[in-house]
PDB file of C-alpha atoms and ligand atoms in Angstrom:
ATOM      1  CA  UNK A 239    -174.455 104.100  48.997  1.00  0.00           C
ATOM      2  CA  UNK A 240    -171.421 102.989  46.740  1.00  0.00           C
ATOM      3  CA  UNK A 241    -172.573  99.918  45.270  1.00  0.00           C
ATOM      4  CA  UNK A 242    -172.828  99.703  41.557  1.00  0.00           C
ATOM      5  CA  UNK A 243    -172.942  97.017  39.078  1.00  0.00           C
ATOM      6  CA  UNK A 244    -171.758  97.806  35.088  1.00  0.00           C
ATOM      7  CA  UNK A 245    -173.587  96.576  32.458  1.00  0.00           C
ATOM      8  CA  UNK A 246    -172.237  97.094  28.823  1.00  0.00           C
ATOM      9  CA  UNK A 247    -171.330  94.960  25.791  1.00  0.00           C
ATOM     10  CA  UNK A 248    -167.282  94.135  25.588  1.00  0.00           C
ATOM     11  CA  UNK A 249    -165.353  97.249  24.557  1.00  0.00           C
ATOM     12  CA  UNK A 250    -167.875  99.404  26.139  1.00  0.00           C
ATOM     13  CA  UNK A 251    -164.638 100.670  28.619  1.00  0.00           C
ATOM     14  CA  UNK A 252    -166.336  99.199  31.846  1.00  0.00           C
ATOM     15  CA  UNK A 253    -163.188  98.036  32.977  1.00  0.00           C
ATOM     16  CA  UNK A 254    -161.180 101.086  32.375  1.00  0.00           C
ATOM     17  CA  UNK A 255    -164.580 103.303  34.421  1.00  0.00           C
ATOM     18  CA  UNK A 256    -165.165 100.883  36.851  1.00  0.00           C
ATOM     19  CA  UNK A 257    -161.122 100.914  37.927  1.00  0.00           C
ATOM     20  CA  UNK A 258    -160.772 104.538  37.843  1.00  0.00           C
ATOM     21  CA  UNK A 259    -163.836 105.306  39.579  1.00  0.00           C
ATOM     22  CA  UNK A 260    -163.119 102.525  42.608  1.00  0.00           C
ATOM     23  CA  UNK A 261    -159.845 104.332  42.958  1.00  0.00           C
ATOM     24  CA  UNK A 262    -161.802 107.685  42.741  1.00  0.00           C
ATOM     25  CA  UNK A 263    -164.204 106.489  45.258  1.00  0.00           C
ATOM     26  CA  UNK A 264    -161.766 103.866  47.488  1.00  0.00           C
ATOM     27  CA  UNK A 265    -163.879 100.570  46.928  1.00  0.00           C
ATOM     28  CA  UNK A 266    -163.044  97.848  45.403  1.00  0.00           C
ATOM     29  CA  UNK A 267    -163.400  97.044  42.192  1.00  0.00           C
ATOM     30  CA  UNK A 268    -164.581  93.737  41.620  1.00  0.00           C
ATOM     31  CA  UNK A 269    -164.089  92.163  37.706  1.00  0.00           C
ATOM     32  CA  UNK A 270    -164.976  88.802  37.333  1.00  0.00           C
ATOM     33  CA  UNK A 271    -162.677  88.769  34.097  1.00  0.00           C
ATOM     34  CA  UNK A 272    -159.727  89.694  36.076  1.00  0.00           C
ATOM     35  CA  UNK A 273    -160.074  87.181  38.307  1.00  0.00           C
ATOM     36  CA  UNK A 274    -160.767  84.422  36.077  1.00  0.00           C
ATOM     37  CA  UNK A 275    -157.351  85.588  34.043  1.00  0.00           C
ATOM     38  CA  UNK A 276    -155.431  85.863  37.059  1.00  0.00           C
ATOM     39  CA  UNK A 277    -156.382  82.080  37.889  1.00  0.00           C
ATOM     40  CA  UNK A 278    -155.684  80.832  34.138  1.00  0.00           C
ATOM     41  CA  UNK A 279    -152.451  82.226  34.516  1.00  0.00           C
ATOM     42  CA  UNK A 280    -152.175  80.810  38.210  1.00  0.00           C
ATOM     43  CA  UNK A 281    -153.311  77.662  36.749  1.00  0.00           C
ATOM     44  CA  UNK A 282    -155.405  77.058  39.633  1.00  0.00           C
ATOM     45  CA  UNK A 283    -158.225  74.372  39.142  1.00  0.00           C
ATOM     46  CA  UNK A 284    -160.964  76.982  38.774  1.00  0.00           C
ATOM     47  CA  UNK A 285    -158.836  78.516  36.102  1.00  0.00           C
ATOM     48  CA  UNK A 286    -158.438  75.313  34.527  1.00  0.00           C
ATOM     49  CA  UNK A 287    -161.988  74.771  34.037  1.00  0.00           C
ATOM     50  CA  UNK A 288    -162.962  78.602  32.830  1.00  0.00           C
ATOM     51  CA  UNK A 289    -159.924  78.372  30.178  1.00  0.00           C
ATOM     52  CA  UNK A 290    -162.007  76.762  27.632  1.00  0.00           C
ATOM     53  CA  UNK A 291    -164.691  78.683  27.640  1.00  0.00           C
ATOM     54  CA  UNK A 292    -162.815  82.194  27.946  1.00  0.00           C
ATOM     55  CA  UNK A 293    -160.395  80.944  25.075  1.00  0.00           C
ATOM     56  CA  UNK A 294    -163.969  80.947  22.861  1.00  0.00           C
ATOM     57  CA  UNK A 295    -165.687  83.945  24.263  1.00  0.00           C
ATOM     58  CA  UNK A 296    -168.582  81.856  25.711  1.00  0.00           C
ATOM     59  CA  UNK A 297    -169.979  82.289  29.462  1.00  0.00           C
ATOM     60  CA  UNK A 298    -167.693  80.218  32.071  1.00  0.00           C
ATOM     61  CA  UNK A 299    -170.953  78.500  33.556  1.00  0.00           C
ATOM     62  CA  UNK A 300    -172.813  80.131  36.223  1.00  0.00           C
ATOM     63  CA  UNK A 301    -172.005  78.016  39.298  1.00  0.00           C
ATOM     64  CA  UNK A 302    -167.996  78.762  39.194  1.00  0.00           C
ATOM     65  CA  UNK A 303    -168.296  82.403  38.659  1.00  0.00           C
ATOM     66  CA  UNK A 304    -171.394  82.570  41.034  1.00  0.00           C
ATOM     67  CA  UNK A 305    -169.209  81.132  43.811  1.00  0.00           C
ATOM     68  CA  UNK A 306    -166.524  83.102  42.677  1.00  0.00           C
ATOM     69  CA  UNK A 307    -168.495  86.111  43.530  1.00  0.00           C
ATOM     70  CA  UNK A 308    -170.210  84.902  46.657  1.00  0.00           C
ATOM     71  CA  UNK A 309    -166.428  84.228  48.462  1.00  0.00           C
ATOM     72  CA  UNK A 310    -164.966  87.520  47.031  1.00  0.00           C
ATOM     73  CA  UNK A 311    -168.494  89.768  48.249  1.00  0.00           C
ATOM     74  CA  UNK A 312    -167.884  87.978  51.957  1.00  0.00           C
ATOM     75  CA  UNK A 313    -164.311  89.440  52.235  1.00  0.00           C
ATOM     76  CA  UNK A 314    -164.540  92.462  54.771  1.00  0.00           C
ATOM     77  CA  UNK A 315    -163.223  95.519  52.417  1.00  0.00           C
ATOM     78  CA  UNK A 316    -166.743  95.669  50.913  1.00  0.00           C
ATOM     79  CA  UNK A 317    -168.448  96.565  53.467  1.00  0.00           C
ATOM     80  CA  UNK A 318    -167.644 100.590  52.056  1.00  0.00           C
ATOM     81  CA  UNK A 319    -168.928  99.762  48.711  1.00  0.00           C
ATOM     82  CA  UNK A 320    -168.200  98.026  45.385  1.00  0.00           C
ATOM     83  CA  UNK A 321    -168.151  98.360  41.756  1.00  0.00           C
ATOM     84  CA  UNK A 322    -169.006  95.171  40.275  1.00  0.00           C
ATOM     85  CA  UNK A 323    -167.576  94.776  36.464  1.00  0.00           C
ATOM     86  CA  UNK A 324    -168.731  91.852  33.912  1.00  0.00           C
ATOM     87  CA  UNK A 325    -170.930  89.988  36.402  1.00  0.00           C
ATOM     88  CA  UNK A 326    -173.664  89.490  36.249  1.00  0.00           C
ATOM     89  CA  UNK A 327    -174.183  88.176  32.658  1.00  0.00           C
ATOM     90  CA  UNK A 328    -176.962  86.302  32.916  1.00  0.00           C
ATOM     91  CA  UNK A 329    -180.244  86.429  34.302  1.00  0.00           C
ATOM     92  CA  UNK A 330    -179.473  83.179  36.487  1.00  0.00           C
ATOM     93  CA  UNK A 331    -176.823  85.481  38.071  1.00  0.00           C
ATOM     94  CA  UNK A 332    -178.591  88.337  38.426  1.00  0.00           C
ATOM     95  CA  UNK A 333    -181.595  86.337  40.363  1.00  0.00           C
ATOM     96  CA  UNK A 334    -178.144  84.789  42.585  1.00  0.00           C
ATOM     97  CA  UNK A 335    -176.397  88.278  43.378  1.00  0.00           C
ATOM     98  CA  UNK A 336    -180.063  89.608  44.498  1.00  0.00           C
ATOM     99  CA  UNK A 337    -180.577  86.800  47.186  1.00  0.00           C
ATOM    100  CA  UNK A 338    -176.744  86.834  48.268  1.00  0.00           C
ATOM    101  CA  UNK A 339    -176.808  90.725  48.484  1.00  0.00           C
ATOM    102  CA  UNK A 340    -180.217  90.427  50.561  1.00  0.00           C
ATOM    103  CA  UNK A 341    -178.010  87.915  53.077  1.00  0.00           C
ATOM    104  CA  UNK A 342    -174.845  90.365  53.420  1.00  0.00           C
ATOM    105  CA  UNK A 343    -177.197  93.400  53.684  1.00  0.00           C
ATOM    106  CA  UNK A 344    -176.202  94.833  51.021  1.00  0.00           C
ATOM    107  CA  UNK A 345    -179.326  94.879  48.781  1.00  0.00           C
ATOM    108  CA  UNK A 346    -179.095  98.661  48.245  1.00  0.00           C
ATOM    109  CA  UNK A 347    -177.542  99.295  44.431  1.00  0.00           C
ATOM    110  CA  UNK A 348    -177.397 100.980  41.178  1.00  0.00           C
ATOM    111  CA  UNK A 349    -177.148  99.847  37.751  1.00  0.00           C
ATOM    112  CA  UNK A 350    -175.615 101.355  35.035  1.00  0.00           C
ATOM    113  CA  UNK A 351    -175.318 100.731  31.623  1.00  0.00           C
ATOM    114  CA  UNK A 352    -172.770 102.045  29.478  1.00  0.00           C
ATOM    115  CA  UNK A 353    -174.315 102.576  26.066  1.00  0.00           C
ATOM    116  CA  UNK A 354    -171.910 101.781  23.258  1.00  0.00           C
ATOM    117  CA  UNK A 355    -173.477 101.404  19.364  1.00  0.00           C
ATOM    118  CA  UNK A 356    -172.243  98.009  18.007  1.00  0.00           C
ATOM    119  CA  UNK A 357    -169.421  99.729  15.273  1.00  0.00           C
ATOM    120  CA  UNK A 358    -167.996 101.793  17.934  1.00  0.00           C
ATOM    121  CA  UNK A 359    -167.562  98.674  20.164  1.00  0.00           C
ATOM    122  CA  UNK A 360    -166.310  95.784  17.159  1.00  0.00           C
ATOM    123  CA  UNK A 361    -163.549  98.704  16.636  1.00  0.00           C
ATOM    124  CA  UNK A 362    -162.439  99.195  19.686  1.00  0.00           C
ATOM    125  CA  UNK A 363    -162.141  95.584  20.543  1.00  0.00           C
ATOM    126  CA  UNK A 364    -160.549  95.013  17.807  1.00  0.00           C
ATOM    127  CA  UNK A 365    -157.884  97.893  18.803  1.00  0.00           C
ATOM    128  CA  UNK A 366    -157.481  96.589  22.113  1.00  0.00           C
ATOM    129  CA  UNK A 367    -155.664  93.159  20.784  1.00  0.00           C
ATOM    130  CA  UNK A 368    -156.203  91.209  24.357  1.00  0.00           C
ATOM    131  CA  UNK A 369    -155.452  87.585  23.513  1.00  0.00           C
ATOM    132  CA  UNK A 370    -159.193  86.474  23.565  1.00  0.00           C
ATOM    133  CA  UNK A 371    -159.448  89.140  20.950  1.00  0.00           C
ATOM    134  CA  UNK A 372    -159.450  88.011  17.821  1.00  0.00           C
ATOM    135  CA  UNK A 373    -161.879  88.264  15.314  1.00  0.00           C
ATOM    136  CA  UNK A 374    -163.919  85.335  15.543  1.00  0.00           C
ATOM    137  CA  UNK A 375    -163.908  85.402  19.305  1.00  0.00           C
ATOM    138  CA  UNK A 376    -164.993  89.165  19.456  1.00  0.00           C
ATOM    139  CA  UNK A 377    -167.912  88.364  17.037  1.00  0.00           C
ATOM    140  CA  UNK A 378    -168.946  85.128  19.439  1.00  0.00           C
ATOM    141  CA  UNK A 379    -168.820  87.735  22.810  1.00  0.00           C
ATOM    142  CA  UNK A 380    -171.154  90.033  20.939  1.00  0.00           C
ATOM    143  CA  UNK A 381    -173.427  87.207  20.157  1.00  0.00           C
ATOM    144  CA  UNK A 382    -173.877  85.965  23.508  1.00  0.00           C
ATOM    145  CA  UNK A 383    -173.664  89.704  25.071  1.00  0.00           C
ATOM    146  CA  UNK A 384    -176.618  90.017  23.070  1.00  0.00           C
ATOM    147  CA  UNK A 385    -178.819  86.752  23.741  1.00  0.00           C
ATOM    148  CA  UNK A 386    -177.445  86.093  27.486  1.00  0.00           C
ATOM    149  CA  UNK A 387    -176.431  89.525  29.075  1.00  0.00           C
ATOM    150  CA  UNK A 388    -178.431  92.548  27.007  1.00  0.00           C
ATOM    151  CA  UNK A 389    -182.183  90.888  28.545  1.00  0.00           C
ATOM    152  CA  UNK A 390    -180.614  92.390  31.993  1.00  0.00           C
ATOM    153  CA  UNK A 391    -180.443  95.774  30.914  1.00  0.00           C
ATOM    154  CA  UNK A 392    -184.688  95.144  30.683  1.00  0.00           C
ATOM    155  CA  UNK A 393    -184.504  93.310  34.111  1.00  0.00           C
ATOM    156  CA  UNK A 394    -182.868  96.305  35.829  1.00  0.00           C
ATOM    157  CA  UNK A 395    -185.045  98.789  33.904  1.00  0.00           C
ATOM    158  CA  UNK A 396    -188.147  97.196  35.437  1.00  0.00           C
ATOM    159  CA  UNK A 397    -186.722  96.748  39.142  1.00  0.00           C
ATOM    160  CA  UNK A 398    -185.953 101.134  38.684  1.00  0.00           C
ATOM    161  CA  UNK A 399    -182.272 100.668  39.533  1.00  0.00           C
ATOM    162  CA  UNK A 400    -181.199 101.294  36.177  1.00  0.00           C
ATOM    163  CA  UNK A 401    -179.560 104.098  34.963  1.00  0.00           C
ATOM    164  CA  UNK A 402    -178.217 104.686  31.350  1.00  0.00           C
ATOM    165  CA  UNK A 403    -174.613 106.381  30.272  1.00  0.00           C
ATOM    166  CA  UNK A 404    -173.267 107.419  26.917  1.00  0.00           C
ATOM    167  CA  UNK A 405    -170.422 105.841  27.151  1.00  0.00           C
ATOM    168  CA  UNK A 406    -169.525 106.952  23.243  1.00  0.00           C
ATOM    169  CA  UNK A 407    -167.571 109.834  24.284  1.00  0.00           C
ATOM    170  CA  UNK A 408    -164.290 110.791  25.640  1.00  0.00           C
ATOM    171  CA  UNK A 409    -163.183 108.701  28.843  1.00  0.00           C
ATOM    172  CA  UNK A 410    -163.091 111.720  30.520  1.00  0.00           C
ATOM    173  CA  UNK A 411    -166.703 112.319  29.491  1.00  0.00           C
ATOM    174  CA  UNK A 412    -167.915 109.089  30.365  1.00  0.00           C
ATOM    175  CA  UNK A 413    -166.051 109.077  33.853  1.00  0.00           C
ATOM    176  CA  UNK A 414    -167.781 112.912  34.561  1.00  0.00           C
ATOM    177  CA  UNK A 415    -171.131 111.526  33.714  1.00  0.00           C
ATOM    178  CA  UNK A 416    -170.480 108.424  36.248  1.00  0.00           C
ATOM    179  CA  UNK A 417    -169.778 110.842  38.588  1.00  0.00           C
ATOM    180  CA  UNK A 418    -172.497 113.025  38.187  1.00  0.00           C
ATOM    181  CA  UNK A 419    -174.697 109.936  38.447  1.00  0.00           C
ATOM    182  CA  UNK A 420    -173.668 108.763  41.980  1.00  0.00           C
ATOM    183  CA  UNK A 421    -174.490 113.133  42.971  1.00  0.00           C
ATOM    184  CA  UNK A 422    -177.881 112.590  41.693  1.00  0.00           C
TER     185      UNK A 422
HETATM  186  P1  LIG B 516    -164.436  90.235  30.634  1.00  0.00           P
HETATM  187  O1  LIG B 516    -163.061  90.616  31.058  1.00  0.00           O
HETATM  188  O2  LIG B 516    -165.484  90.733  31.587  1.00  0.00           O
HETATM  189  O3  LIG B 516    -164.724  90.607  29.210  1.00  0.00           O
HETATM  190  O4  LIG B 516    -164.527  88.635  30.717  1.00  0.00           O
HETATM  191  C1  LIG B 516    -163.683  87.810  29.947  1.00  0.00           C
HETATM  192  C2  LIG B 516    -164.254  86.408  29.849  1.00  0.00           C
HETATM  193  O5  LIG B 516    -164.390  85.833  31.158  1.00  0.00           O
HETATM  194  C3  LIG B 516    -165.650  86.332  29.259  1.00  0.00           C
HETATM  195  O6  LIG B 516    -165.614  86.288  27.840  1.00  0.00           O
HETATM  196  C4  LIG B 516    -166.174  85.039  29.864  1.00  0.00           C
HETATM  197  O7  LIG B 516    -165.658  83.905  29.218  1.00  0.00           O
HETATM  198  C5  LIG B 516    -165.585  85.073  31.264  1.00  0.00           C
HETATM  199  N1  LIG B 516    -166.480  85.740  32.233  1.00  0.00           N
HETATM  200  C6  LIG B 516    -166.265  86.917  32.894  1.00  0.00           C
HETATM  201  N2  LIG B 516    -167.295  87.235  33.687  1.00  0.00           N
HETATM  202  C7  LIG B 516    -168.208  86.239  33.536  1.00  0.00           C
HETATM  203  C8  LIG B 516    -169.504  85.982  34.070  1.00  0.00           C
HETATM  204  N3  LIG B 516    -170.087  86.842  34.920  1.00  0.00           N
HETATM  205  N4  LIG B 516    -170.142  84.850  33.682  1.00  0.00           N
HETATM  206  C9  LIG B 516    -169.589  83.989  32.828  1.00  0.00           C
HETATM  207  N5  LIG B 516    -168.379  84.176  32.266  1.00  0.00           N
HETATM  208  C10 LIG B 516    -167.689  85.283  32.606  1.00  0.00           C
END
């Protein structure tokens, strides 16, 4: 079973695991992030409405990204597996990918969350430079990371999918451990 979802604050280095390990593993990797950017920069209508809220680091609201998800799940190269990065993010979502994975038979998945203490991550962000990284935006992420997204790592916990990484080491490290998780 190659179906995972990552949970982590920004900076944790989700993206940079979950893309390394789909290639590792041939699934796709599925980043809600990306494909918001890539339709802000295609100025397509749903990118149009997400810009706004990406541009402040707040949530893009549930319904565009939950659709978003739903049409990108239904294409046929997941039926080997997935590694879904940055969704979900709230608890709304997690309730939607639960029913919609129960309709594509896919209900079978692992959780992990990629522990990162709060110093570590602010630097690293900060490092990164992105363009909705700067200082003010970073801080707002963290904030709702911690009131909209963190209550999931609790959600998971209690449904026994959940499984917890250091992910304050070396990327190497942190990609071994990921392995050694899906061997387990
Ligand atoms: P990321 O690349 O995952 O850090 O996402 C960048 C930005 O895209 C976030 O700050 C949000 O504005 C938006 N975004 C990505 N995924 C989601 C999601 N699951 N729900 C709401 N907004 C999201």
């Amino acid at each position: 079973m190659m179906r995972f979802i990552f949970l982590g604050p920004p900076g944790a280095g989700k993206g940079t695991q979950a893309q390394t390990l789909a290639e590792h593993w041939n699934i796709p990797h599925i980043s809600t992030g990306d494909i918001l950017r890539q339709a802000l920069r295609e100025k397509t209508p749903l990118g149009v409405q997400a810009q706004g809220y990406m541009d402040k680091g707040e949530l893009v609201p549930d319904g565009l990204v939950q659709d978003m998800v739903k049409e990108r799940l239904n294409q046929r190269d997941t039926q080997s597996g997935w590694i879904l990065d940055g969704f979900p993010r709230t608890v709304t979502q997690a309730t939607f990918l639960s029913v919609l994975l129960q309709e594509l038979n896919q209900s079978q998945h692992q959780v992990v969350n990629l522990d990162v203490p709060d110093d570590v991550v602010v630097a690293r962000l900060l490092e990164r430079g992105r363009n909705d990284d700067t200082e003010e935006v970073i801080r707002r992420r963290l904030e709702v990371y911690r009131s909209d997204t963190a209550p999931l790592i609790d959600y998971y916990r209690q449904q026994q999918i959940l499984v917890v990484v250091n992910g304050n080491q070396s990327q190497e490290e942190v990609t071994n451990e990921l392995k050694a998780v899906v061997n387990s």
